[in-house]
Amino acid sequence: MSIENLIKEKVVIAVKELYQVDVPAESVQTQKTRKEFEGDVTIVVFPFLRFSRKAPEQTAEDLGNYLTSNIDEVTKFNVVKGFLNLVIDSSYWVNQLNVAAQNEKFGYKPVTDESKLAMIEYSSPNTNKPLHLGHIRNNLLGYSISKIMEANGYKVVKTNIVNDRGIHICKSMVAWMKWGEGQTPESTGLKGDHLVGNFYVKFDQEYKKEIAELMEKGMSKEEAETEAPSMKEAREMLRKWEAKDPEVYGLWKQMNEWVYAGFDVTYKKLGVDFDKIYYESDTYLTGRDEVLRGLDEGHFHRRDDQSVWANLEKEGLDEKILLRSDGTSVYMTQDIGTAKLRFNDYPIDQMIYVVGNEQIYHFQVLSILLDKLGYKWGKDLYHFSYGMVELPNGKMKSREGTVVDADDLMEGMVAVAKQVSEELGKLDGYTEEEAMDTYHTIALGALKYFMLKVDPRKNMLFNPEESIDFNGNTGPFIQYTYARIQSVLRKAADAGINVPAEAPIITPSGKELELIKSINRFPEVVEEAGSMHSPAIIANYCYDLVKEFNQFYHEHSILGEQDETTKLFRLVLSGTVGKVINNAMALLGIGVPERM
């Protein structure tokens, strides 16, 4: 039991004995004592004044005297107005350090047969373009949330829904047929997703030309967009695809295989993976069947043009199309089918969709529609809505080819990491292979940390140069601190110092105590990050821990300490900080180099 929970239990008993009133443990408010006051844990006494019928200071004195007499770890107290500050014995904190020192998975809860199952969907790419900067934030958030949920004792299934059908995919196919001249990844030297993405951009360029020509002939913009030959071809191709036309279906399979191979390379570079991949081409028919069932049961209605709609005015929303007039499916149809298949495949307790905040309405509707279709779990779907990534020069547009390509960005980050490391002399003495491995670790750490340290619900501005700074709230700063700790431990080993598994009991200095308290907070931070679905909580905790360690490192000698007991204590303390950094960064999907 944590000291805070023990104190809460004893306060409940104290109020009963002192004032003859039963209060719930939840009513006892504790917080970390502010740095300007002596103490470790502060109790807010104002809620108890109506029971004590005394002034705040006297009520705090009553509780302070009781707690120092009944909790061995509480050595003394002081009162500041309506706040009771308790001082915890230093031996308690050393014991807490040793709990962390002996647990390789400190901060993580075990996954058992009884654990609940969380499915996290992320990535969700279209097969008409390569992954870009926006996909990077999505993948990193999804993967990190998966790790955080697992650290909170959940069984986790990481899943992806690949949007491999629809009008957007047909646009790339039409462009390849009209202007591709038989190009392949092999003949062009391009990754398959890049090749197909180029044809998506080509389609848009030609489509705009056609619209302009039709408007010059007197059509309105809306008419021109509908009548443009390329768009007509794309719609016809979609109808042929749904009818399993052999030629169209064969081209679709070939171009998708090019894209999948390209995606796999990018995912591997980024360090994310999936346990189960669903494909819209496999799920949309299930969704269509569900929509038609809902139509038969009176949940939905068909318009004169034969399109199928859901009227959600009673729920405070508008009408939502579920099937087009030609019978083809929309994204909502696919998501209904995917949800049904997932809940058939797994005993899901929590379904989390990691999708940008522009889709908030979509997931509100999905939840309502699944509930209308009779699925009890429909209301429990959770949309983890995150903000967009923007660049200093504005937003990105896939159709216009102005996105920041994920592969290019990662290669650029490695180049920046190499340049900065060489300028600072960080990797002097490394072999070329060791240096390149470390450049990659630093680059990906910089990218991931920069993306994940921001509150995920906020839009963010991405600056590659700023992210790779070796000082400040950055991934490389944290990685460098971890490497510094490992260097100290290696030097200790080289000097023949046998670092014990447990820290010897000493009276820690103020900085050492603060560092132990920071370590001790880690399990609570992991729990909070899980309940809030926020990697930013882990990232910013990690930065605070590293700042605390670096202050300790500059103020205290470790290997140069003359007292052997203190030296061993500081080595155990340093090693435990390193372990917590490693465990925290792993929840962000970030590696930490042993040397740097």
Short mmCIF file of C-alpha atoms in Angstrom, two decimals, residues 68 107 480 483 574 596:
data_model
loop_
_atom_site.label_atom_id
_atom_site.label_comp_id
_atom_site.label_asym_id
_atom_site.label_seq_id
_atom_site.Cartn_x
_atom_site.Cartn_y
_atom_site.Cartn_z
CA THR A 68 2.31 10.87 14.11
CA GLY A 107 5.53 0.67 -12.94
CA TYR A 480 21.64 11.15 -23.43
CA ALA A 483 23.44 6.80 -21.69
CA SER A 574 21.25 5.99 -10.54
CA MET A 596 25.93 8.14 -26.75
#
